Amino acid sequence: MATKTGEGFSSSFGAIMAAAGSAVGLGNIWRFPYICGKYGGGAFLIVYVFFVFFIGMILMMSEFVIGRRTGEDPVKAYPKLRPHRPGWRYVGLIGLVTCFLILAIYLVISGWTLNYFFESLVGTLSTIPDDGFGAHFNQFASSPLRPMIFIAVFLLLTTCVIVAGVEKGVERVSKLLMPILVVLLVFLCIRSLTLDGAAAGLSYLFSPDFSKLSGEGILAALGQALFSLSVGMGVMIVYGSYLPKDDNILKSSIWITVCDFAIAVLSGVAIFPAVFACGQDPTGGPGLVYQVLPLVFNTMGPVGRIFSVAFFLLLSLAALTSAISLLEALTQWVSGEKIKRTPSAIIMSLMVIVLAIAASFSFGEGIWSGIKIAGMQFFDFLDKLTGTILPPVCALLTIIFFGWFMKKDDIMDELSNHGMLKTSYFKVFYYILARFVAPLALLIVLIAGIINN
Ligand code: TRP
């Protein structure tokens, strides 16, 4: 079936790069290390591995199947597979609304990252006194003007890639940036591991401390697994609709998942040994990357600046390919016969930047920080909604649809590329994981999370 806009990826390799580009983002490099540290290092890692491979990967596979089978956007894809139950389109809709909200908050954090890249490049970051990074970050992130400039630049870059097209924009940029990202990350890992005292950082990251892994930690691991793999919200349905007909969905999903997981772990390896070697606090939370790392770089002397530039470039590039996937999903959704791709992308960008600006104004001591929703500042409210609550809900509905409402023959036909690939082991896999393990695990963690709150 042709996709609704006639766009698509040119090869399996391009598709894997684009989907891995979506998956690898701020979630891996900025969020994973501090969450892993917070919930007991190795203990968190064990639970996380389970969620990544037994829930996240299954969801990715399901979304690819739904997308390629229908060639539609998430809102149209569900009812196309189940014409008698049009209500399923709301699952697609909630997912896309979640993407919209994620993109808003993503833009704010990407804006910070771009600013830190810029400040590393021009050298202002290295002039800050050792005890001044916290204040510097708070002052910058709460200011009304400066973050907006970086948010706008970042969004402009993202929009340009989307306007260029799926193959000429999304695929090409991902194929270029992903290898650069891996090289930068390996370079940072090597430096971090060769610092004196690096072992303490590794042991912090890998030795399991089950006392810190609470029910909250388990829910956080699930949220993180879904967020990191970009699954549950329909983005992979969109990318699925662009997959080449001969792509082996199971194989590609495994590659993308392994790649995403490895990059999260490597980010921890790049960050924690350096933090420990410089005697910093590893539980720095969300500010770890912006408040603790610049200090670590400063203590490395002149070469620190090179590492600082490399690190914030790495983070900006990772954020870019993820933001691209979010905007692509929104663009594909609104574009059709009446509205072309370019105006769709521009309309969505303009809408999302309004929300991003509101989120930025409400952060920290920003000018709108007094406004509260459910007792939280708007930024924190959005973060909670998009990081913890909506992803598991969307993911659960998606997997229930896939396991219980989609026709099994359709799934097997799609997974086997219409009989070209052997599917005998898919069947067992599908029955056990997609129908039972993944939905049950999602349900249990979700209910436990609600009760714990
Ligand atoms: N996976 C990305 C990250 O780890 C974020 C992301 C991109 C995302 N697209 C998504 C999350 C779609 C959920 C849904 O940073």
Short mmCIF file of C-alpha atoms and ligand atoms in Angstrom, two decimals:
data_model
loop_
_atom_site.label_atom_id
_atom_site.label_comp_id
_atom_site.label_asym_id
_atom_site.label_seq_id
_atom_site.Cartn_x
_atom_site.Cartn_y
_atom_site.Cartn_z
CA MET A 1 0.00 0.00 0.00
CA ALA A 2 1.39 3.39 -0.91
CA THR A 3 1.76 5.98 1.81
CA LYS A 4 -0.75 8.78 1.81
CA THR A 5 1.78 11.39 0.72
CA GLY A 6 3.85 9.13 -1.50
CA GLU A 7 6.92 9.80 0.67
CA GLY A 8 9.16 7.10 2.11
CA PHE A 9 12.64 5.98 3.14
CA SER A 10 14.91 4.79 0.35
CA SER A 11 16.45 1.78 2.12
CA SER A 12 16.35 -0.28 5.27
CA PHE A 13 19.59 1.29 6.39
CA GLY A 14 18.13 4.77 5.96
CA ALA A 15 15.01 3.73 7.83
CA ILE A 16 17.03 2.30 10.71
CA MET A 17 19.12 5.47 10.92
CA ALA A 18 16.02 7.67 10.92
CA ALA A 19 14.25 5.61 13.58
CA ALA A 20 17.41 5.34 15.68
CA GLY A 21 17.77 9.10 15.24
CA SER A 22 14.29 9.51 16.66
CA ALA A 23 15.00 7.18 19.56
CA VAL A 24 18.41 8.51 20.51
CA GLY A 25 17.90 11.93 21.99
CA LEU A 26 17.86 13.98 25.15
CA GLY A 27 16.21 10.95 26.74
CA ASN A 28 19.41 8.93 26.36
CA ILE A 29 22.09 11.46 27.11
CA TRP A 30 20.44 13.95 29.43
CA ARG A 31 17.69 11.96 31.15
CA PHE A 32 18.87 8.34 31.36
CA PRO A 33 22.07 8.93 33.37
CA TYR A 34 20.46 11.01 36.09
CA ILE A 35 17.39 8.80 36.42
CA CYS A 36 19.53 5.69 36.52
CA GLY A 37 21.68 7.28 39.21
CA LYS A 38 18.65 8.35 41.20
CA TYR A 39 17.03 4.92 41.32
CA GLY A 40 19.95 2.75 42.29
CA GLY A 41 22.23 2.43 39.24
CA GLY A 42 22.55 -1.25 38.34
CA ALA A 43 19.21 -2.11 39.97
CA PHE A 44 17.44 0.37 37.73
CA LEU A 45 19.39 -0.95 34.75
CA ILE A 46 18.09 -4.50 35.25
CA VAL A 47 14.45 -3.37 35.28
CA TYR A 48 15.13 -0.99 32.41
CA VAL A 49 16.59 -3.76 30.21
CA PHE A 50 13.44 -5.81 30.76
CA PHE A 51 11.15 -2.93 29.81
CA VAL A 52 13.23 -1.95 26.80
CA PHE A 53 13.35 -5.41 25.25
CA PHE A 54 10.06 -6.93 26.36
CA ILE A 55 7.78 -3.93 26.11
CA GLY A 56 9.49 -1.13 24.19
CA MET A 57 10.77 -3.29 21.37
CA ILE A 58 7.43 -5.09 21.00
CA LEU A 59 5.72 -1.73 20.74
CA MET A 60 8.15 -0.57 18.12
CA MET A 61 7.51 -3.67 16.07
CA SER A 62 3.74 -3.27 16.45
CA GLU A 63 3.84 0.36 15.42
CA PHE A 64 5.94 -0.47 12.36
CA VAL A 65 3.43 -3.17 11.40
CA ILE A 66 0.45 -0.85 11.84
CA GLY A 67 2.20 1.92 9.90
CA ARG A 68 3.46 -0.13 6.97
CA ARG A 69 0.27 -2.15 6.69
CA THR A 70 -1.90 0.95 6.35
CA GLY A 71 0.45 3.60 4.96
CA GLU A 72 -1.53 6.06 7.04
CA ASP A 73 -1.06 8.53 9.86
CA PRO A 74 -1.89 7.21 13.35
CA VAL A 75 -5.37 8.74 13.41
CA LYS A 76 -6.40 7.00 10.18
CA ALA A 77 -4.36 3.84 10.64
CA TYR A 78 -6.36 2.32 13.50
CA PRO A 79 -9.81 2.63 11.91
CA LYS A 80 -8.40 1.44 8.61
CA LEU A 81 -7.46 -1.85 10.23
CA ARG A 82 -10.70 -2.06 12.24
CA PRO A 83 -13.36 -0.25 10.20
CA HIS A 84 -16.14 -1.31 12.56
CA ARG A 85 -14.49 0.27 15.54
CA PRO A 86 -13.74 3.86 14.50
CA GLY A 87 -13.25 4.82 18.16
CA TRP A 88 -9.69 3.49 17.98
CA ARG A 89 -8.70 6.60 16.11
CA TYR A 90 -8.70 8.42 19.44
CA VAL A 91 -5.69 6.36 20.45
CA GLY A 92 -3.88 7.79 17.46
CA LEU A 93 -5.14 11.22 18.36
CA ILE A 94 -4.03 11.10 22.01
CA GLY A 95 -0.62 9.91 20.82
CA LEU A 96 -0.24 12.83 18.44
CA VAL A 97 -1.38 15.34 21.05
CA THR A 98 1.24 13.82 23.35
CA CYS A 99 3.84 14.27 20.59
CA PHE A 100 2.84 17.91 20.37
CA LEU A 101 3.34 18.40 24.11
CA ILE A 102 6.62 16.47 24.10
CA LEU A 103 7.90 18.59 21.24
CA ALA A 104 7.14 21.79 23.19
CA ILE A 105 9.16 20.71 26.19
CA TYR A 106 11.81 19.16 23.97
CA LEU A 107 12.31 22.51 22.26
CA VAL A 108 12.93 24.24 25.58
CA ILE A 109 15.60 21.75 26.63
CA SER A 110 17.11 21.68 23.14
CA GLY A 111 17.28 25.48 23.32
CA TRP A 112 19.30 25.24 26.56
CA THR A 113 21.57 22.69 24.91
CA LEU A 114 22.18 24.85 21.88
CA ASN A 115 22.97 27.79 24.16
CA TYR A 116 25.52 25.70 26.07
CA PHE A 117 27.06 24.57 22.81
CA PHE A 118 27.31 28.19 21.74
CA GLU A 119 28.76 29.28 25.08
CA SER A 120 31.34 26.49 24.97
CA LEU A 121 32.31 27.48 21.45
CA VAL A 122 32.80 31.18 22.15
CA GLY A 123 34.41 30.40 25.50
CA THR A 124 32.12 32.26 27.93
CA LEU A 125 31.34 29.03 29.76
CA SER A 126 34.95 28.60 30.80
CA THR A 127 35.04 32.05 32.45
CA ILE A 128 32.40 31.13 35.03
CA PRO A 129 33.75 30.54 38.56
CA ASP A 130 33.48 27.00 39.92
CA ASP A 131 30.61 27.78 42.23
CA GLY A 132 28.71 29.82 39.66
CA PHE A 133 27.27 27.17 37.32
CA GLY A 134 24.04 26.62 39.22
CA ALA A 135 23.29 30.32 39.30
CA HIS A 136 24.34 30.68 35.66
CA PHE A 137 21.95 27.97 34.55
CA ASN A 138 19.03 29.27 36.59
CA GLN A 139 19.55 32.81 35.45
CA PHE A 140 19.79 31.78 31.81
CA ALA A 141 16.87 29.32 31.80
CA SER A 142 14.59 31.73 33.66
CA SER A 143 15.38 34.76 31.52
CA PRO A 144 12.63 35.90 29.17
CA LEU A 145 14.62 36.50 26.00
CA ARG A 146 17.80 34.48 25.54
CA PRO A 147 16.28 30.97 25.62
CA MET A 148 13.70 32.05 23.03
CA ILE A 149 16.41 32.83 20.52
CA PHE A 150 17.86 29.34 20.82
CA ILE A 151 14.44 27.70 20.81
CA ALA A 152 13.63 29.55 17.60
CA VAL A 153 16.93 28.63 15.93
CA PHE A 154 16.52 24.99 16.87
CA LEU A 155 12.95 24.86 15.62
CA LEU A 156 13.94 26.56 12.40
CA LEU A 157 16.56 23.87 11.76
CA THR A 158 14.01 21.15 12.52
CA THR A 159 11.39 22.69 10.23
CA CYS A 160 13.87 23.04 7.36
CA VAL A 161 14.65 19.32 7.52
CA ILE A 162 10.95 18.42 7.49
CA VAL A 163 10.25 20.75 4.57
CA ALA A 164 13.10 19.10 2.64
CA GLY A 165 11.15 15.82 2.76
CA VAL A 166 11.24 12.35 4.25
CA GLU A 167 14.02 10.95 2.10
CA LYS A 168 15.91 14.15 1.30
CA GLY A 169 15.46 15.67 4.76
CA VAL A 170 14.78 13.22 7.58
CA GLU A 171 16.64 10.22 6.17
CA ARG A 172 19.61 12.12 4.82
CA VAL A 173 20.18 14.17 7.98
CA SER A 174 19.91 11.06 10.19
CA LYS A 175 22.38 9.13 8.05
CA LEU A 176 24.82 11.99 8.40
CA LEU A 177 24.34 12.80 12.08
CA MET A 178 24.05 9.37 13.70
CA PRO A 179 27.59 8.24 12.89
CA ILE A 180 28.99 11.61 14.03
CA LEU A 181 27.10 11.19 17.27
CA VAL A 182 28.54 7.75 17.91
CA VAL A 183 32.09 8.95 17.24
CA LEU A 184 31.67 11.92 19.60
CA LEU A 185 30.23 9.70 22.30
CA VAL A 186 33.00 7.10 22.08
CA PHE A 187 35.57 9.90 22.23
CA LEU A 188 33.93 11.28 25.39
CA CYS A 189 33.74 7.81 26.96
CA ILE A 190 37.45 7.19 26.40
CA ARG A 191 38.35 10.51 27.99
CA SER A 192 36.04 9.95 30.92
CA LEU A 193 37.32 6.42 31.57
CA THR A 194 40.95 7.50 31.57
CA LEU A 195 40.46 10.11 34.29
CA ASP A 196 41.79 9.30 37.75
CA GLY A 197 39.03 7.92 39.90
CA ALA A 198 36.82 6.86 36.99
CA ALA A 199 36.11 3.48 38.60
CA ALA A 200 33.92 5.06 41.26
CA GLY A 201 31.68 6.44 38.53
CA LEU A 202 31.35 3.08 36.84
CA SER A 203 30.52 1.36 40.07
CA TYR A 204 27.90 4.01 40.81
CA LEU A 205 26.32 3.34 37.43
CA PHE A 206 26.51 -0.45 37.38
CA SER A 207 26.46 -1.79 40.92
CA PRO A 208 22.87 -2.53 41.86
CA ASP A 209 21.45 -0.82 44.92
CA PHE A 210 17.98 -2.31 45.24
CA SER A 211 17.15 -0.18 48.26
CA LYS A 212 16.88 2.88 46.00
CA LEU A 213 14.63 1.15 43.47
CA SER A 214 11.13 1.85 44.73
CA GLY A 215 7.80 1.40 42.95
CA GLU A 216 8.38 4.91 41.74
CA GLY A 217 11.70 3.79 40.27
CA ILE A 218 10.02 0.95 38.39
CA LEU A 219 7.43 3.30 36.90
CA ALA A 220 10.21 5.71 36.01
CA ALA A 221 12.07 2.87 34.26
CA LEU A 222 8.99 2.08 32.19
CA GLY A 223 8.36 5.72 31.29
CA GLN A 224 12.01 6.10 30.39
CA ALA A 225 12.03 2.95 28.22
CA LEU A 226 9.01 4.15 26.24
CA PHE A 227 10.22 7.72 25.95
CA SER A 228 13.70 6.68 24.94
CA LEU A 229 12.52 4.35 22.19
CA SER A 230 9.97 6.95 20.95
CA VAL A 231 7.23 4.35 21.16
CA GLY A 232 3.60 4.45 22.21
CA MET A 233 2.81 7.84 20.70
CA GLY A 234 2.50 6.90 17.05
CA VAL A 235 5.79 8.29 15.80
CA MET A 236 6.88 4.79 14.82
CA ILE A 237 3.55 4.28 13.04
CA VAL A 238 4.49 7.27 10.92
CA TYR A 239 8.01 5.94 10.30
CA GLY A 240 6.48 2.51 9.69
CA SER A 241 4.41 3.98 6.89
CA TYR A 242 7.69 5.09 5.27
CA LEU A 243 9.43 1.69 5.63
CA PRO A 244 10.52 -0.03 2.43
CA LYS A 245 8.35 -3.01 1.50
CA ASP A 246 11.23 -5.46 1.84
CA ASP A 247 12.38 -4.22 5.24
CA ASN A 248 12.56 -6.96 7.85
CA ILE A 249 10.58 -5.29 10.64
CA LEU A 250 11.70 -7.59 13.44
CA LYS A 251 15.35 -7.26 12.55
CA SER A 252 15.20 -3.49 12.17
CA SER A 253 13.39 -3.13 15.50
CA ILE A 254 16.08 -5.16 17.23
CA TRP A 255 18.82 -3.02 15.71
CA ILE A 256 17.16 0.24 16.66
CA THR A 257 16.48 -0.94 20.20
CA VAL A 258 20.00 -2.22 20.76
CA CYS A 259 21.42 1.01 19.38
CA ASP A 260 19.22 3.15 21.63
CA PHE A 261 20.04 1.09 24.69
CA ALA A 262 23.77 1.08 24.00
CA ILE A 263 23.85 4.84 23.56
CA ALA A 264 22.02 5.39 26.86
CA VAL A 265 24.53 3.19 28.69
CA LEU A 266 27.48 4.81 26.93
CA SER A 267 26.16 8.23 27.95
CA GLY A 268 26.24 7.09 31.55
CA VAL A 269 29.78 5.84 30.98
CA ALA A 270 30.75 9.22 29.53
CA ILE A 271 29.19 11.21 32.35
CA PHE A 272 29.54 9.45 35.73
CA PRO A 273 33.26 8.66 35.77
CA ALA A 274 33.95 12.31 34.92
CA VAL A 275 31.57 13.53 37.60
CA PHE A 276 33.25 11.32 40.22
CA ALA A 277 36.78 12.06 39.06
CA CYS A 278 36.06 15.75 39.64
CA GLY A 279 34.41 15.18 43.01
CA GLN A 280 30.97 16.35 41.92
CA ASP A 281 27.55 15.25 43.10
CA PRO A 282 26.19 12.47 40.84
CA THR A 283 22.62 13.06 41.98
CA GLY A 284 22.52 16.44 40.30
CA GLY A 285 19.14 15.59 38.76
CA PRO A 286 17.96 17.29 35.60
CA GLY A 287 20.61 19.97 36.08
CA LEU A 288 23.42 17.40 35.96
CA VAL A 289 24.26 18.08 32.37
CA TYR A 290 24.04 21.88 32.56
CA GLN A 291 25.33 22.57 36.06
CA VAL A 292 27.72 19.77 36.91
CA LEU A 293 29.28 18.87 33.56
CA PRO A 294 30.48 22.39 32.64
CA LEU A 295 32.30 22.42 35.96
CA VAL A 296 33.81 19.02 35.19
CA PHE A 297 34.98 20.34 31.82
CA ASN A 298 36.49 23.43 33.46
CA THR A 299 38.54 21.35 35.85
CA MET A 300 40.09 19.51 32.90
CA GLY A 301 42.03 22.60 31.85
CA PRO A 302 42.26 23.84 28.26
CA VAL A 303 41.25 20.51 26.68
CA GLY A 304 38.07 20.70 28.74
CA ARG A 305 36.76 23.26 26.33
CA ILE A 306 37.09 20.83 23.42
CA PHE A 307 35.17 18.24 25.41
CA SER A 308 32.57 20.78 26.32
CA VAL A 309 32.04 21.74 22.68
CA ALA A 310 31.96 18.04 21.68
CA PHE A 311 29.49 17.14 24.41
CA PHE A 312 26.98 19.90 23.77
CA LEU A 313 27.28 19.34 20.03
CA LEU A 314 26.52 15.67 20.61
CA LEU A 315 23.50 16.55 22.69
CA SER A 316 22.23 19.11 20.16
CA LEU A 317 22.52 16.66 17.26
CA ALA A 318 20.78 13.90 19.19
CA ALA A 319 18.00 16.32 20.12
CA LEU A 320 17.66 17.47 16.52
CA THR A 321 16.99 14.04 15.01
CA SER A 322 14.41 13.36 17.75
CA ALA A 323 12.65 16.69 17.34
CA ILE A 324 12.57 15.97 13.61
CA SER A 325 10.61 12.77 14.23
CA LEU A 326 8.10 14.55 16.46
CA LEU A 327 7.51 17.33 13.95
CA GLU A 328 7.38 14.78 11.13
CA ALA A 329 4.55 12.92 12.86
CA LEU A 330 2.57 16.13 13.33
CA THR A 331 3.25 17.26 9.78
CA GLN A 332 2.24 13.95 8.24
CA TRP A 333 -0.97 14.06 10.24
CA VAL A 334 -2.17 17.46 8.98
CA SER A 335 -0.85 17.24 5.46
CA GLY A 336 -2.97 15.67 2.79
CA GLU A 337 -4.68 16.65 -0.40
CA LYS A 338 -5.77 20.04 0.86
CA ILE A 339 -2.74 21.15 2.81
CA LYS A 340 0.69 20.39 1.43
CA ARG A 341 3.72 19.31 3.43
CA THR A 342 5.44 22.69 3.69
CA PRO A 343 2.49 24.70 5.02
CA SER A 344 1.64 21.83 7.38
CA ALA A 345 5.13 21.85 8.84
CA ILE A 346 5.06 25.63 9.22
CA ILE A 347 1.63 25.69 10.86
CA MET A 348 2.64 23.00 13.35
CA SER A 349 5.93 24.76 14.12
CA LEU A 350 4.17 28.03 14.82
CA MET A 351 1.68 26.34 17.10
CA VAL A 352 4.25 24.39 19.04
CA ILE A 353 6.57 27.34 19.55
CA VAL A 354 3.81 29.22 21.38
CA LEU A 355 3.56 26.35 23.86
CA ALA A 356 7.34 26.07 24.13
CA ILE A 357 7.61 29.78 24.95
CA ALA A 358 4.92 29.43 27.63
CA ALA A 359 6.80 26.45 29.09
CA SER A 360 10.07 28.37 29.08
CA PHE A 361 8.48 31.42 30.77
CA SER A 362 7.13 29.18 33.49
CA PHE A 363 10.45 27.44 34.21
CA GLY A 364 12.42 28.10 37.41
CA GLU A 365 12.07 31.76 38.30
CA GLY A 366 10.75 32.74 34.89
CA ILE A 367 8.18 35.50 34.42
CA TRP A 368 5.25 33.05 34.48
CA SER A 369 6.59 30.85 37.25
CA GLY A 370 3.78 31.96 39.59
CA ILE A 371 1.09 30.32 37.48
CA LYS A 372 0.28 26.84 38.78
CA ILE A 373 -1.56 23.89 37.25
CA ALA A 374 -2.38 21.02 39.61
CA GLY A 375 0.00 22.62 42.07
CA MET A 376 2.88 22.58 39.61
CA GLN A 377 4.56 25.17 37.45
CA PHE A 378 3.45 24.75 33.85
CA PHE A 379 6.85 23.41 32.77
CA ASP A 380 6.86 20.76 35.50
CA PHE A 381 3.26 19.87 34.76
CA LEU A 382 4.08 19.31 31.08
CA ASP A 383 7.15 17.31 32.00
CA LYS A 384 5.19 15.02 34.31
CA LEU A 385 2.37 14.59 31.80
CA THR A 386 4.64 13.76 28.87
CA GLY A 387 7.36 11.90 30.75
CA THR A 388 5.40 9.74 33.16
CA ILE A 389 1.66 9.68 32.64
CA LEU A 390 0.67 9.79 28.96
CA PRO A 391 3.32 7.44 27.45
CA PRO A 392 2.33 4.30 29.41
CA VAL A 393 -1.37 4.99 28.79
CA CYS A 394 -0.88 5.42 25.04
CA ALA A 395 1.46 2.44 24.94
CA LEU A 396 -1.03 0.19 26.71
CA LEU A 397 -3.82 1.09 24.29
CA THR A 398 -1.52 0.55 21.31
CA ILE A 399 -0.40 -2.88 22.45
CA ILE A 400 -3.97 -3.95 23.27
CA PHE A 401 -4.99 -2.99 19.77
CA PHE A 402 -2.09 -4.87 18.25
CA GLY A 403 -2.43 -8.00 20.36
CA TRP A 404 -6.20 -8.29 20.59
CA PHE A 405 -7.89 -6.30 17.84
CA MET A 406 -5.64 -6.60 14.82
CA LYS A 407 -6.07 -9.68 12.67
CA LYS A 408 -3.35 -12.18 13.38
CA ASP A 409 -3.03 -13.07 9.71
CA ASP A 410 -2.46 -9.43 8.83
CA ILE A 411 0.30 -9.19 11.40
CA MET A 412 2.02 -12.37 10.23
CA ASP A 413 1.67 -11.33 6.61
CA GLU A 414 3.28 -7.98 7.33
CA LEU A 415 6.04 -9.38 9.53
CA SER A 416 6.91 -12.02 6.96
CA ASN A 417 6.83 -9.54 4.04
CA HIS A 418 3.93 -11.45 2.50
CA GLY A 419 5.50 -14.83 3.09
CA MET A 420 9.00 -13.96 1.92
CA LEU A 421 10.50 -14.37 5.39
CA LYS A 422 10.14 -17.30 7.76
CA THR A 423 7.70 -16.52 10.55
CA SER A 424 7.53 -19.65 12.64
CA TYR A 425 9.30 -18.12 15.61
CA PHE A 426 7.43 -14.83 15.26
CA LYS A 427 4.26 -16.64 16.18
CA VAL A 428 5.44 -17.76 19.57
CA PHE A 429 7.04 -14.41 20.13
CA TYR A 430 3.88 -12.59 19.22
CA TYR A 431 1.61 -14.77 21.30
CA ILE A 432 3.64 -14.61 24.42
CA LEU A 433 4.98 -11.10 24.33
CA ALA A 434 2.55 -8.94 22.42
CA ARG A 435 -0.64 -10.50 23.71
CA PHE A 436 0.27 -11.25 27.30
CA VAL A 437 3.60 -10.13 28.70
CA ALA A 438 3.69 -6.57 27.36
CA PRO A 439 0.08 -5.53 28.10
CA LEU A 440 0.10 -7.18 31.53
CA ALA A 441 3.39 -5.64 32.54
CA LEU A 442 2.19 -2.24 31.33
CA LEU A 443 -1.05 -2.57 33.22
CA ILE A 444 0.59 -3.67 36.45
CA VAL A 445 3.19 -0.94 36.43
CA LEU A 446 0.59 1.66 35.53
CA ILE A 447 -1.80 0.64 38.32
CA ALA A 448 1.04 0.41 40.81
CA GLY A 449 2.17 3.85 39.74
CA ILE A 450 -1.31 5.31 40.21
CA ILE A 451 -1.70 3.72 43.64
CA ASN A 452 1.74 4.90 44.72
CA ASN A 453 0.95 8.46 43.78
N1 TRP B 1 13.18 9.21 22.06
C1 TRP B 1 13.56 10.57 22.16
C2 TRP B 1 14.57 10.70 23.29
O1 TRP B 1 15.00 9.75 23.85
C3 TRP B 1 12.42 11.50 22.35
C4 TRP B 1 11.34 11.30 21.36
C5 TRP B 1 11.40 11.53 20.04
C6 TRP B 1 10.07 10.77 21.60
N2 TRP B 1 10.24 11.20 19.45
C7 TRP B 1 9.39 10.72 20.39
C8 TRP B 1 9.46 10.33 22.74
C9 TRP B 1 8.11 10.22 20.31
C10 TRP B 1 8.17 9.84 22.66
C11 TRP B 1 7.51 9.78 21.44
O2 TRP B 1 14.96 11.78 23.63
#
